[in-house]
Amino acid sequence: MKIWTQLPTEQFPPSELVSHARAAEEAGFDAVNVSDHLQPWWEPGESGQAWTLLGAIGQATSRIGLGTGVTAPVFRYNPVVVAQFVATIEELFPGRGYLGIGSGESLNESPAGMDWPSVGEQIERMDEALEIIGRLLDGETVDHDGKHFRTKAARLHTLGARRPPVYVSAFGEQAAGVAARRGDGLWTLADPDQAPGVIAAYREACEDADREPGEIILQAGMSWAEDDDAALEGARRWKGAQPQEFFRDDWHDPAAMYERGEEQLSDEEFRSAFIIGSDPEEHAARLIEVVEMGATVVCVQNASGADPLGALKVYREEVLPKVRAVEYAGG
C-alpha cells in the first residue's frame, strides 16, 4: 500500500507547490500529483499549469512519483499531446511518471470553448482518448478516425524506458468499466457510501475484460492546523468543489460554484467529507478507514490553507507512521 499527496493548483501558486512537493518527499510520501485545472472552484483562486509545474517539481525532488490528478483529454487537451506530456515526464524522471485521466468538468472545458456534453458523452470522449494514449505509449504509430478525435500517423518520438502507468478516475459503473479496459488502475473518492460500489464495478469489469485489477486509488481531502477552527477556515473554500452536479452539469463560474457549495454544505457535513482538525490521531484514524475500504494507494489532498508545510510535517512525524504500522500489521 502506497500513500500519495495531491497538491492543489487551485489553492496555491506554483512556486509554493514546489516547496510543498519537497516537503512531501521529506515526509515519506510515495508520490505527489497536481490537480490539472484551468480555473479554481472559487474566487479568488489559483490556476497554475499542471504539466509545467510537474517539470519543476521533478527537478526539485529526487525519488517521489509524479503525475496529474487528473487530466481530462476531452476537449481542452488533445490526447496525442497528453501522451507526449507523460512520456516526457517519464524520460526526464525515469520510473517516476504516471498519468491520471478523468472525464473532466465544465469548469475547465467550457471556458476553452466546449459546449458541455452529457455524462455519457464525457465518458465516451475519455474512453476514445485513452485508446489513443495507450497505443501511443505502447510505441505505435496511430491512425485514428473516431467519433471525437482524429490522428494521422501520430507517434511519440521520445519515450522513456518504462511505460508510465495510466490511472482512470471513475465515480460510477460506466467510467469504472473504462478504467478496467483502458487503465492500470481505478481512481475514486474515499466515500464510504460510493467507493465500494465503484470498486466492485471495476473488479467485475476487469474480470469481464480478462485483466487483473490494477491499483485502487482512494482520495481524501485533509486540512490540518494548530487548532480546529483554523483547520476548517483554511479549507473552507473547498466547499466550492463538493456539489455533485459540478462534476456532471454545466457549471463554470467559480464564484457561483463556491456560493452553491456554501449553501448546500454545513460545516459539519464538510468535516465529514474532509479530514479537518488539529488532532493527528484523528487524521491517522480516518486514513486507516480509507485503507480498510480496499485502497492499494491512499491519496491525501493537502488542502491545509492555514499551514500546508506544517501539515506535511505533522504527517511525517505523527500520521504516516501510524497508517503504515497498521498496513504492516495487517500484512
CSV table of C-alpha atoms in Angstrom, one decimal:
chain,number,residue,atom,x,y,z
A,1,MET,CA,0.0,0.0,0.0
A,2,LYS,CA,1.3,3.4,-1.0
A,3,ILE,CA,0.5,6.9,0.2
A,4,TRP,CA,0.4,9.8,-2.1
A,5,THR,CA,-0.4,13.5,-1.6
A,6,GLN,CA,-2.2,15.8,-4.0
A,7,LEU,CA,-1.0,19.4,-4.3
A,8,PRO,CA,-4.0,21.6,-5.4
A,9,THR,CA,-3.1,24.0,-8.1
A,10,GLU,CA,-6.5,25.7,-7.4
A,11,GLN,CA,-5.4,26.7,-3.9
A,12,PHE,CA,-1.7,27.6,-4.0
A,13,PRO,CA,0.6,29.3,-6.6
A,14,PRO,CA,3.1,27.0,-8.4
A,15,SER,CA,6.1,28.5,-6.6
A,16,GLU,CA,4.6,27.4,-3.3
A,17,LEU,CA,3.6,24.0,-4.6
A,18,VAL,CA,7.2,23.2,-5.5
A,19,SER,CA,8.2,23.7,-1.8
A,20,HIS,CA,5.2,21.5,-0.8
A,21,ALA,CA,6.5,18.8,-3.0
A,22,ARG,CA,9.9,18.9,-1.5
A,23,ALA,CA,8.3,18.7,2.0
A,24,ALA,CA,6.1,15.8,0.9
A,25,GLU,CA,9.2,13.8,-0.3
A,26,GLU,CA,10.9,14.5,3.0
A,27,ALA,CA,7.7,13.4,4.8
A,28,GLY,CA,7.9,10.0,3.2
A,29,PHE,CA,5.0,10.2,0.7
A,30,ASP,CA,5.4,7.8,-2.2
A,31,ALA,CA,4.2,10.2,-4.9
A,32,VAL,CA,2.7,13.6,-5.5
A,33,ASN,CA,0.2,14.6,-8.0
A,34,VAL,CA,-1.1,18.0,-9.0
A,35,SER,CA,-4.6,18.9,-10.0
A,36,ASP,CA,-4.9,19.8,-13.7
A,37,HIS,CA,-7.3,22.8,-13.8
A,38,LEU,CA,-7.9,25.9,-15.9
A,39,GLN,CA,-10.0,27.5,-13.2
A,40,PRO,CA,-10.4,27.1,-9.4
A,41,TRP,CA,-13.6,26.1,-7.8
A,42,TRP,CA,-13.9,29.6,-6.1
A,43,GLU,CA,-12.8,33.2,-6.5
A,44,PRO,CA,-10.2,34.3,-5.9
A,45,GLY,CA,-8.1,31.2,-6.5
A,46,GLU,CA,-5.1,29.9,-8.5
A,47,SER,CA,-4.7,28.1,-11.8
A,48,GLY,CA,-1.1,27.2,-12.4
A,49,GLN,CA,-0.4,24.9,-15.4
A,50,ALA,CA,0.0,21.3,-14.1
A,51,TRP,CA,2.4,20.0,-16.6
A,52,THR,CA,4.9,22.9,-16.3
A,53,LEU,CA,4.6,22.5,-12.5
A,54,LEU,CA,5.4,18.8,-12.6
A,55,GLY,CA,8.6,19.5,-14.5
A,56,ALA,CA,9.7,22.0,-11.8
A,57,ILE,CA,8.7,19.5,-9.1
A,58,GLY,CA,10.7,16.7,-10.7
A,59,GLN,CA,13.8,18.9,-10.7
A,60,ALA,CA,13.3,19.9,-7.1
A,61,THR,CA,12.9,16.3,-5.8
A,62,SER,CA,14.8,13.0,-6.3
A,63,ARG,CA,12.6,10.0,-5.9
A,64,ILE,CA,8.9,10.8,-5.4
A,65,GLY,CA,6.4,9.7,-8.1
A,66,LEU,CA,5.0,12.5,-10.4
A,67,GLY,CA,1.6,12.7,-12.0
A,68,THR,CA,-1.6,14.6,-12.6
A,69,GLY,CA,-4.7,14.2,-10.5
A,70,VAL,CA,-6.3,14.2,-13.1
A,71,THR,CA,-6.0,15.3,-16.7
A,72,ALA,CA,-9.1,15.4,-18.9
A,73,PRO,CA,-8.4,14.8,-22.6
A,74,VAL,CA,-11.9,15.5,-23.7
A,75,PHE,CA,-11.6,19.0,-25.4
A,76,ARG,CA,-9.0,21.3,-23.9
A,77,TYR,CA,-6.2,18.8,-24.4
A,78,ASN,CA,-5.7,16.6,-27.5
A,79,PRO,CA,-5.0,13.0,-26.4
A,80,VAL,CA,-1.8,13.0,-28.5
A,81,VAL,CA,-0.4,15.9,-26.6
A,82,VAL,CA,-1.4,14.2,-23.3
A,83,ALA,CA,0.5,11.1,-24.2
A,84,GLN,CA,3.5,13.2,-25.2
A,85,PHE,CA,3.4,15.0,-21.8
A,86,VAL,CA,3.6,11.9,-19.7
A,87,ALA,CA,6.1,10.2,-21.9
A,88,THR,CA,8.3,13.3,-21.5
A,89,ILE,CA,7.9,13.3,-17.7
A,90,GLU,CA,8.9,9.6,-17.6
A,91,GLU,CA,12.0,10.2,-19.8
A,92,LEU,CA,13.1,13.2,-17.7
A,93,PHE,CA,12.5,11.3,-14.4
A,94,PRO,CA,12.8,7.6,-15.0
A,95,GLY,CA,10.4,5.4,-13.0
A,96,ARG,CA,8.6,8.3,-11.5
A,97,GLY,CA,6.0,9.4,-14.1
A,98,TYR,CA,2.3,8.4,-14.1
A,99,LEU,CA,-0.9,9.9,-15.6
A,100,GLY,CA,-4.3,10.4,-14.0
A,101,ILE,CA,-7.1,10.6,-16.5
A,102,GLY,CA,-10.7,11.8,-16.0
A,103,SER,CA,-13.8,12.8,-18.0
A,104,GLY,CA,-13.5,16.5,-16.9
A,105,GLU,CA,-15.7,19.2,-15.6
A,106,SER,CA,-17.3,22.1,-17.4
A,107,LEU,CA,-15.3,24.4,-15.0
A,108,ASN,CA,-12.2,23.7,-17.2
A,109,GLU,CA,-13.6,22.8,-20.6
A,110,SER,CA,-16.3,25.4,-21.2
A,111,PRO,CA,-14.1,28.5,-20.9
A,112,ALA,CA,-11.9,26.9,-23.6
A,113,GLY,CA,-14.9,26.8,-25.9
A,114,MET,CA,-16.6,23.5,-25.3
A,115,ASP,CA,-20.4,23.1,-25.3
A,116,TRP,CA,-20.6,20.9,-22.2
A,117,PRO,CA,-22.0,17.5,-23.2
A,118,SER,CA,-24.0,14.8,-21.3
A,119,VAL,CA,-22.3,12.5,-18.8
A,120,GLY,CA,-22.4,9.7,-21.4
A,121,GLU,CA,-20.5,11.7,-23.9
A,122,GLN,CA,-18.0,12.9,-21.4
A,123,ILE,CA,-17.1,9.2,-20.6
A,124,GLU,CA,-17.3,8.3,-24.3
A,125,ARG,CA,-14.7,11.0,-25.1
A,126,MET,CA,-12.5,9.8,-22.2
A,127,ASP,CA,-12.7,6.2,-23.5
A,128,GLU,CA,-11.7,7.2,-27.0
A,129,ALA,CA,-8.9,9.4,-25.8
A,130,LEU,CA,-7.5,6.6,-23.6
A,131,GLU,CA,-7.4,4.3,-26.6
A,132,ILE,CA,-5.2,6.7,-28.5
A,133,ILE,CA,-3.0,7.5,-25.4
A,134,GLY,CA,-2.5,3.8,-24.7
A,135,ARG,CA,-1.4,3.0,-28.2
A,136,LEU,CA,1.0,5.9,-28.4
A,137,LEU,CA,2.6,4.9,-25.1
A,138,ASP,CA,3.0,1.4,-26.5
A,139,GLY,CA,5.1,2.9,-29.2
A,140,GLU,CA,2.6,2.5,-32.0
A,141,THR,CA,2.1,4.9,-35.0
A,142,VAL,CA,-1.6,5.7,-34.7
A,143,ASP,CA,-4.1,6.5,-37.5
A,144,HIS,CA,-7.4,7.1,-35.8
A,145,ASP,CA,-10.7,8.4,-37.2
A,146,GLY,CA,-13.1,8.3,-34.4
A,147,LYS,CA,-16.3,10.0,-33.2
A,148,HIS,CA,-14.5,12.7,-31.3
A,149,PHE,CA,-10.8,12.6,-32.3
A,150,ARG,CA,-8.6,12.1,-35.3
A,151,THR,CA,-4.9,11.3,-35.7
A,152,LYS,CA,-2.8,10.9,-38.8
A,153,ALA,CA,0.3,8.8,-38.3
A,154,ALA,CA,0.7,10.1,-34.8
A,155,ARG,CA,3.8,8.7,-33.0
A,156,LEU,CA,5.8,9.6,-29.9
A,157,HIS,CA,9.4,10.1,-30.9
A,158,THR,CA,10.5,10.3,-27.2
A,159,LEU,CA,9.7,7.5,-24.9
A,160,GLY,CA,11.2,6.5,-21.5
A,161,ALA,CA,12.4,3.1,-20.8
A,162,ARG,CA,9.3,2.3,-18.9
A,163,ARG,CA,5.7,2.7,-20.0
A,164,PRO,CA,4.2,5.1,-17.4
A,165,PRO,CA,1.0,3.8,-15.7
A,166,VAL,CA,-2.3,5.4,-16.5
A,167,TYR,CA,-4.9,5.6,-13.8
A,168,VAL,CA,-8.6,6.4,-14.6
A,169,SER,CA,-10.9,8.4,-12.4
A,170,ALA,CA,-14.4,7.0,-12.0
A,171,PHE,CA,-17.4,7.8,-9.9
A,172,GLY,CA,-19.9,5.3,-11.4
A,173,GLU,CA,-20.2,2.0,-13.2
A,174,GLN,CA,-19.7,3.2,-16.7
A,175,ALA,CA,-16.4,5.0,-16.0
A,176,ALA,CA,-15.3,2.1,-13.9
A,177,GLY,CA,-15.6,-0.1,-16.9
A,178,VAL,CA,-13.4,2.3,-18.9
A,179,ALA,CA,-10.8,2.1,-16.1
A,180,ALA,CA,-10.9,-1.7,-16.3
A,181,ARG,CA,-10.4,-1.8,-20.1
A,182,ARG,CA,-8.1,1.1,-20.6
A,183,GLY,CA,-6.2,1.8,-17.5
A,184,ASP,CA,-3.7,0.5,-15.0
A,185,GLY,CA,-5.9,1.2,-12.0
A,186,LEU,CA,-9.0,2.9,-10.6
A,187,TRP,CA,-9.0,6.4,-9.0
A,188,THR,CA,-12.1,7.4,-7.0
A,189,LEU,CA,-13.1,9.3,-3.8
A,190,ALA,CA,-12.8,7.6,-0.5
A,191,ASP,CA,-16.5,8.0,0.1
A,192,PRO,CA,-17.7,5.0,2.2
A,193,ASP,CA,-21.2,5.2,0.5
A,194,GLN,CA,-19.9,5.4,-3.0
A,195,ALA,CA,-16.4,3.8,-3.2
A,196,PRO,CA,-17.4,0.1,-2.5
A,197,GLY,CA,-19.8,0.1,-5.4
A,198,VAL,CA,-17.3,1.7,-7.8
A,199,ILE,CA,-14.6,-0.7,-6.7
A,200,ALA,CA,-16.9,-3.7,-7.2
A,201,ALA,CA,-17.9,-2.5,-10.7
A,202,TYR,CA,-14.3,-2.0,-11.6
A,203,ARG,CA,-13.3,-5.5,-10.4
A,204,GLU,CA,-16.2,-7.1,-12.3
A,205,ALA,CA,-15.3,-5.2,-15.4
A,206,CYS,CA,-11.7,-6.4,-15.1
A,207,GLU,CA,-12.9,-9.9,-14.9
A,208,ASP,CA,-15.1,-9.4,-18.0
A,209,ALA,CA,-12.1,-8.0,-19.8
A,210,ASP,CA,-9.8,-10.8,-18.7
A,211,ARG,CA,-7.5,-8.3,-17.0
A,212,GLU,CA,-6.0,-8.3,-13.5
A,213,PRO,CA,-7.2,-5.4,-11.4
A,214,GLY,CA,-4.7,-2.6,-11.0
A,215,GLU,CA,-4.2,0.0,-8.3
A,216,ILE,CA,-7.2,1.1,-6.2
A,217,ILE,CA,-6.5,4.7,-5.6
A,218,LEU,CA,-8.8,6.3,-3.0
A,219,GLN,CA,-8.6,10.0,-2.4
A,220,ALA,CA,-9.4,12.0,0.7
A,221,GLY,CA,-9.0,15.7,1.4
A,222,MET,CA,-7.5,16.9,4.6
A,223,SER,CA,-6.7,20.2,6.4
A,224,TRP,CA,-4.5,20.4,9.5
A,225,ALA,CA,-3.8,23.4,11.6
A,226,GLU,CA,-2.8,24.0,15.2
A,227,ASP,CA,-6.5,24.5,16.2
A,228,ASP,CA,-9.7,23.1,14.8
A,229,ASP,CA,-11.2,26.4,13.7
A,230,ALA,CA,-8.1,27.4,11.8
A,231,ALA,CA,-8.1,24.0,10.0
A,232,LEU,CA,-11.7,24.5,9.0
A,233,GLU,CA,-11.2,28.0,7.8
A,234,GLY,CA,-8.1,27.0,5.9
A,235,ALA,CA,-10.0,24.6,3.8
A,236,ARG,CA,-13.5,26.3,3.7
A,237,ARG,CA,-13.1,27.2,0.0
A,238,TRP,CA,-13.2,23.5,-0.9
A,239,LYS,CA,-17.0,23.6,-0.2
A,240,GLY,CA,-17.0,25.0,-3.8
A,241,ALA,CA,-15.9,21.6,-5.1
A,242,GLN,CA,-18.4,19.4,-3.2
A,243,PRO,CA,-21.8,19.6,-5.0
A,244,GLN,CA,-22.0,16.5,-7.2
A,245,GLU,CA,-23.7,18.5,-10.1
A,246,PHE,CA,-20.4,20.3,-10.7
A,247,PHE,CA,-18.9,17.1,-12.0
A,248,ARG,CA,-21.8,16.4,-14.4
A,249,ASP,CA,-23.5,19.6,-15.4
A,250,ASP,CA,-22.6,22.9,-17.0
A,251,TRP,CA,-21.2,24.9,-14.0
A,252,HIS,CA,-18.2,27.0,-14.9
A,253,ASP,CA,-18.5,30.2,-12.8
A,254,PRO,CA,-16.1,29.8,-9.8
A,255,ALA,CA,-17.8,32.5,-7.7
A,256,ALA,CA,-21.3,30.9,-8.2
A,257,MET,CA,-19.9,27.5,-7.5
A,258,TYR,CA,-18.5,28.5,-4.2
A,259,GLU,CA,-21.7,30.2,-3.2
A,260,ARG,CA,-23.7,27.0,-4.1
A,261,GLY,CA,-21.3,24.8,-2.1
A,262,GLU,CA,-21.6,27.1,0.9
A,263,GLU,CA,-25.4,27.0,0.7
A,264,GLN,CA,-25.5,23.2,0.3
A,265,LEU,CA,-22.9,22.0,2.8
A,266,SER,CA,-22.9,22.7,6.5
A,267,ASP,CA,-19.6,22.9,8.4
A,268,GLU,CA,-20.3,19.5,10.0
A,269,GLU,CA,-21.1,17.9,6.6
A,270,PHE,CA,-17.8,19.4,5.3
A,271,ARG,CA,-15.9,18.0,8.3
A,272,SER,CA,-17.4,14.6,7.4
A,273,ALA,CA,-16.4,14.9,3.7
A,274,PHE,CA,-12.8,16.1,4.5
A,275,ILE,CA,-10.4,15.2,7.3
A,276,ILE,CA,-10.3,18.5,9.2
A,277,GLY,CA,-8.8,19.2,12.6
A,278,SER,CA,-5.7,19.7,14.8
A,279,ASP,CA,-5.5,16.2,16.2
A,280,PRO,CA,-3.1,13.9,14.3
A,281,GLU,CA,-4.8,10.9,15.8
A,282,GLU,CA,-8.0,11.8,14.0
A,283,HIS,CA,-6.2,12.2,10.7
A,284,ALA,CA,-4.5,8.8,11.2
A,285,ALA,CA,-7.7,7.1,12.1
A,286,ARG,CA,-9.6,8.5,9.1
A,287,LEU,CA,-6.9,7.4,6.8
A,288,ILE,CA,-6.8,3.9,8.3
A,289,GLU,CA,-10.6,3.8,7.4
A,290,VAL,CA,-9.6,4.5,3.8
A,291,VAL,CA,-7.1,1.7,3.8
A,292,GLU,CA,-9.8,-0.6,5.1
A,293,MET,CA,-12.1,0.3,2.1
A,294,GLY,CA,-9.7,-1.6,-0.1
A,295,ALA,CA,-7.2,1.1,-1.2
A,296,THR,CA,-3.8,0.0,-2.6
A,297,VAL,CA,-3.0,3.7,-2.8
A,298,VAL,CA,-4.2,6.3,-0.4
A,299,CYS,CA,-4.1,9.8,-2.0
A,300,VAL,CA,-4.4,12.6,0.5
A,301,GLN,CA,-5.1,16.1,-0.9
A,302,ASN,CA,-3.3,18.7,1.2
A,303,ALA,CA,-5.9,21.5,1.5
A,304,SER,CA,-4.3,22.9,4.6
A,305,GLY,CA,-4.7,26.6,3.8
A,306,ALA,CA,-3.6,27.7,7.2
A,307,ASP,CA,-0.3,25.9,7.3
A,308,PRO,CA,0.4,23.5,4.4
A,309,LEU,CA,4.0,22.9,5.3
A,310,GLY,CA,3.1,22.4,9.0
A,311,ALA,CA,0.5,19.8,7.9
A,312,LEU,CA,3.1,17.8,6.0
A,313,LYS,CA,5.5,17.9,9.0
A,314,VAL,CA,2.8,16.6,11.2
A,315,TYR,CA,2.0,13.8,8.7
A,316,ARG,CA,5.7,12.9,8.6
A,317,GLU,CA,6.1,12.7,12.3
A,318,GLU,CA,2.7,11.6,13.6
A,319,VAL,CA,0.3,10.4,10.9
A,320,LEU,CA,2.1,8.4,8.2
A,321,PRO,CA,3.9,6.1,10.7
A,322,LYS,CA,0.6,5.1,12.3
A,323,VAL,CA,-1.1,4.4,8.9
A,324,ARG,CA,1.9,2.4,7.7
A,325,ALA,CA,2.1,0.5,11.0
A,326,VAL,CA,-1.5,-0.7,10.6
A,327,GLU,CA,-0.8,-1.7,7.0
A,328,TYR,CA,2.3,-3.8,8.0
A,329,ALA,CA,0.4,-5.3,11.0
A,330,GLY,CA,-2.3,-6.4,8.6
A,331,GLY,CA,0.0,-7.9,6.1
